[in-house]
Amino acid sequence: LPSLLILDIIGVRKSRDRLRVSGEVGFRCLRMFFYYIQDEGMELMFAAGSMPKLEKLRINVDTDEIKLRTSDALNFGMDNLPCLITVECALRGRVRSALEAARDAMVRAAGTNPNHPSLIFV
């Protein structure tokens, strides 16, 4: 998998664990990563060096299903993605306050990246 360019993951299992992408065994060539969070899916965390060439990140979140337990609930370690250019975020849900909280959390998370990626809500 070291030459993988595009990765698409669906987090569907209820878990207290985070899906950690480590720098030691990360995806060195990955350019695009798509993550769909369903049914309180696993939380995601990018470690330093995990995806050094990642340019596009797409996160799909159903705010009716996930728990925004903390103000950084949607902070996936975006500050550890040095080549990130674009973050696309699709938020779905019925509760307006949860949608707004998720949107604010994504804005904060993207703001931690030193490359200042474009944040697009789709």
PDB file of C-alpha atoms in Angstrom:
ATOM      1  CA  LEU A   1       0.000   0.000   0.000  1.00  0.00           C
ATOM      2  CA  PRO A   2       2.919   2.465   0.026  1.00  0.00           C
ATOM      3  CA  SER A   3       2.029   3.788  -3.445  1.00  0.00           C
ATOM      4  CA  LEU A   4      -1.719   4.180  -2.804  1.00  0.00           C
ATOM      5  CA  LEU A   5      -3.011   7.524  -4.146  1.00  0.00           C
ATOM      6  CA  ILE A   6      -6.711   7.519  -3.154  1.00  0.00           C
ATOM      7  CA  LEU A   7      -8.292   6.003  -0.028  1.00  0.00           C
ATOM      8  CA  ASP A   8     -11.998   5.833   0.824  1.00  0.00           C
ATOM      9  CA  ILE A   9     -13.066   4.648   4.320  1.00  0.00           C
ATOM     10  CA  ILE A  10     -16.482   4.295   5.925  1.00  0.00           C
ATOM     11  CA  GLY A  11     -16.514   4.326   9.743  1.00  0.00           C
ATOM     12  CA  VAL A  12     -19.598   2.391  10.824  1.00  0.00           C
ATOM     13  CA  ARG A  13     -18.645   0.549  13.986  1.00  0.00           C
ATOM     14  CA  LYS A  14     -19.488   2.066  17.326  1.00  0.00           C
ATOM     15  CA  SER A  15     -16.208   2.378  19.139  1.00  0.00           C
ATOM     16  CA  ARG A  16     -14.445   4.455  21.735  1.00  0.00           C
ATOM     17  CA  ASP A  17     -11.206   3.976  19.850  1.00  0.00           C
ATOM     18  CA  ARG A  18      -9.787   6.382  17.310  1.00  0.00           C
ATOM     19  CA  LEU A  19      -8.678   5.335  13.860  1.00  0.00           C
ATOM     20  CA  ARG A  20      -5.072   6.499  14.070  1.00  0.00           C
ATOM     21  CA  VAL A  21      -3.010   6.960  10.947  1.00  0.00           C
ATOM     22  CA  SER A  22       0.565   6.900  12.213  1.00  0.00           C
ATOM     23  CA  GLY A  23       3.667   8.456  10.720  1.00  0.00           C
ATOM     24  CA  GLU A  24       5.579   5.172  10.921  1.00  0.00           C
ATOM     25  CA  VAL A  25       3.177   3.195   8.730  1.00  0.00           C
ATOM     26  CA  GLY A  26       1.165   5.969   7.108  1.00  0.00           C
ATOM     27  CA  PHE A  27       0.329   6.520   3.477  1.00  0.00           C
ATOM     28  CA  ARG A  28       3.351   8.340   2.038  1.00  0.00           C
ATOM     29  CA  CYS A  29       1.943   8.848  -1.490  1.00  0.00           C
ATOM     30  CA  LEU A  30      -1.748   9.374  -0.703  1.00  0.00           C
ATOM     31  CA  ARG A  31      -3.197  12.440  -2.444  1.00  0.00           C
ATOM     32  CA  MET A  32      -6.922  12.103  -1.663  1.00  0.00           C
ATOM     33  CA  PHE A  33      -8.655  10.705   1.415  1.00  0.00           C
ATOM     34  CA  PHE A  34     -12.417  10.312   1.814  1.00  0.00           C
ATOM     35  CA  TYR A  35     -13.889   9.475   5.227  1.00  0.00           C
ATOM     36  CA  TYR A  36     -17.572   8.806   5.835  1.00  0.00           C
ATOM     37  CA  ILE A  37     -18.731   8.813   9.443  1.00  0.00           C
ATOM     38  CA  GLN A  38     -21.879   6.750  10.058  1.00  0.00           C
ATOM     39  CA  ASP A  39     -23.564   5.354  13.158  1.00  0.00           C
ATOM     40  CA  GLU A  40     -21.187   6.978  15.622  1.00  0.00           C
ATOM     41  CA  GLY A  41     -18.294   5.818  13.447  1.00  0.00           C
ATOM     42  CA  MET A  42     -14.724   5.660  14.672  1.00  0.00           C
ATOM     43  CA  GLU A  43     -13.074   8.953  15.346  1.00  0.00           C
ATOM     44  CA  LEU A  44     -10.123   9.702  13.101  1.00  0.00           C
ATOM     45  CA  MET A  45      -6.686  11.058  14.014  1.00  0.00           C
ATOM     46  CA  PHE A  46      -3.810  11.925  11.676  1.00  0.00           C
ATOM     47  CA  ALA A  47      -0.372  11.717  13.296  1.00  0.00           C
ATOM     48  CA  ALA A  48       2.584  13.788  12.094  1.00  0.00           C
ATOM     49  CA  GLY A  49       4.047  12.256   8.934  1.00  0.00           C
ATOM     50  CA  SER A  50       1.038  10.000   8.318  1.00  0.00           C
ATOM     51  CA  MET A  51       0.004  11.466   4.954  1.00  0.00           C
ATOM     52  CA  PRO A  52       2.717  13.927   3.932  1.00  0.00           C
ATOM     53  CA  LYS A  53       1.428  14.413   0.360  1.00  0.00           C
ATOM     54  CA  LEU A  54      -2.307  14.534   1.053  1.00  0.00           C
ATOM     55  CA  GLU A  55      -3.893  17.381  -0.909  1.00  0.00           C
ATOM     56  CA  LYS A  56      -7.629  16.703  -0.637  1.00  0.00           C
ATOM     57  CA  LEU A  57      -9.620  15.539   2.372  1.00  0.00           C
ATOM     58  CA  ARG A  58     -13.349  14.878   2.222  1.00  0.00           C
ATOM     59  CA  ILE A  59     -15.284  14.250   5.429  1.00  0.00           C
ATOM     60  CA  ASN A  60     -18.961  13.261   5.432  1.00  0.00           C
ATOM     61  CA  VAL A  61     -20.670  13.628   8.810  1.00  0.00           C
ATOM     62  CA  ASP A  62     -24.205  12.775   9.897  1.00  0.00           C
ATOM     63  CA  THR A  63     -24.652  15.057  12.903  1.00  0.00           C
ATOM     64  CA  ASP A  64     -27.711  13.087  14.055  1.00  0.00           C
ATOM     65  CA  GLU A  65     -25.500  10.035  14.595  1.00  0.00           C
ATOM     66  CA  ILE A  66     -22.229  11.349  16.033  1.00  0.00           C
ATOM     67  CA  LYS A  67     -21.690  12.835  19.435  1.00  0.00           C
ATOM     68  CA  LEU A  68     -19.967  16.214  19.480  1.00  0.00           C
ATOM     69  CA  ARG A  69     -18.723  15.608  23.003  1.00  0.00           C
ATOM     70  CA  THR A  70     -16.031  18.270  23.010  1.00  0.00           C
ATOM     71  CA  SER A  71     -15.206  21.428  21.121  1.00  0.00           C
ATOM     72  CA  ASP A  72     -12.497  19.550  19.204  1.00  0.00           C
ATOM     73  CA  ALA A  73     -14.631  16.488  18.396  1.00  0.00           C
ATOM     74  CA  LEU A  74     -14.010  16.954  14.671  1.00  0.00           C
ATOM     75  CA  ASN A  75     -10.330  17.825  14.966  1.00  0.00           C
ATOM     76  CA  PHE A  76      -8.665  14.963  13.116  1.00  0.00           C
ATOM     77  CA  GLY A  77      -5.146  16.304  13.388  1.00  0.00           C
ATOM     78  CA  MET A  78      -5.424  18.337  10.189  1.00  0.00           C
ATOM     79  CA  ASP A  79      -2.427  20.338  11.373  1.00  0.00           C
ATOM     80  CA  ASN A  80      -0.364  17.202  10.602  1.00  0.00           C
ATOM     81  CA  LEU A  81      -1.199  17.280   6.870  1.00  0.00           C
ATOM     82  CA  PRO A  82       1.407  19.700   5.446  1.00  0.00           C
ATOM     83  CA  CYS A  83       0.315  19.586   1.768  1.00  0.00           C
ATOM     84  CA  LEU A  84      -3.430  19.848   2.377  1.00  0.00           C
ATOM     85  CA  ILE A  85      -5.047  22.182  -0.163  1.00  0.00           C
ATOM     86  CA  THR A  86      -8.764  21.396   0.030  1.00  0.00           C
ATOM     87  CA  VAL A  87     -11.075  20.115   2.751  1.00  0.00           C
ATOM     88  CA  GLU A  88     -14.582  19.228   1.611  1.00  0.00           C
ATOM     89  CA  CYS A  89     -17.112  18.656   4.346  1.00  0.00           C
ATOM     90  CA  ALA A  90     -20.611  17.308   3.836  1.00  0.00           C
ATOM     91  CA  LEU A  91     -22.754  17.794   6.924  1.00  0.00           C
ATOM     92  CA  ARG A  92     -26.160  16.182   7.232  1.00  0.00           C
ATOM     93  CA  GLY A  93     -28.600  16.199  10.093  1.00  0.00           C
ATOM     94  CA  ARG A  94     -31.986  17.300  11.347  1.00  0.00           C
ATOM     95  CA  VAL A  95     -30.943  19.335  14.382  1.00  0.00           C
ATOM     96  CA  ARG A  96     -29.813  22.820  13.436  1.00  0.00           C
ATOM     97  CA  SER A  97     -27.697  23.352  16.562  1.00  0.00           C
ATOM     98  CA  ALA A  98     -25.775  20.101  15.896  1.00  0.00           C
ATOM     99  CA  LEU A  99     -25.154  21.151  12.288  1.00  0.00           C
ATOM    100  CA  GLU A 100     -23.868  24.540  13.429  1.00  0.00           C
ATOM    101  CA  ALA A 101     -21.642  22.946  16.088  1.00  0.00           C
ATOM    102  CA  ALA A 102     -20.183  20.548  13.514  1.00  0.00           C
ATOM    103  CA  ARG A 103     -19.600  23.378  11.053  1.00  0.00           C
ATOM    104  CA  ASP A 104     -17.835  25.476  13.710  1.00  0.00           C
ATOM    105  CA  ALA A 105     -15.721  22.467  14.733  1.00  0.00           C
ATOM    106  CA  MET A 106     -14.627  21.883  11.128  1.00  0.00           C
ATOM    107  CA  VAL A 107     -13.710  25.559  10.707  1.00  0.00           C
ATOM    108  CA  ARG A 108     -11.567  25.373  13.858  1.00  0.00           C
ATOM    109  CA  ALA A 109      -9.952  22.091  12.778  1.00  0.00           C
ATOM    110  CA  ALA A 110      -9.087  23.385   9.299  1.00  0.00           C
ATOM    111  CA  GLY A 111      -7.732  26.567  10.863  1.00  0.00           C
ATOM    112  CA  THR A 112      -5.057  24.552  12.658  1.00  0.00           C
ATOM    113  CA  ASN A 113      -3.386  23.598   9.360  1.00  0.00           C
ATOM    114  CA  PRO A 114      -0.384  25.821   8.535  1.00  0.00           C
ATOM    115  CA  ASN A 115      -1.107  25.469   4.796  1.00  0.00           C
ATOM    116  CA  HIS A 116      -4.514  27.204   5.261  1.00  0.00           C
ATOM    117  CA  PRO A 117      -6.548  24.809   3.078  1.00  0.00           C
ATOM    118  CA  SER A 118      -9.784  25.872   1.431  1.00  0.00           C
ATOM    119  CA  LEU A 119     -12.743  24.621   3.448  1.00  0.00           C
ATOM    120  CA  ILE A 120     -15.757  23.840   1.292  1.00  0.00           C
ATOM    121  CA  PHE A 121     -19.096  22.742   2.701  1.00  0.00           C
ATOM    122  CA  VAL A 122     -20.950  20.612   0.174  1.00  0.00           C
TER     123      VAL A 122
END
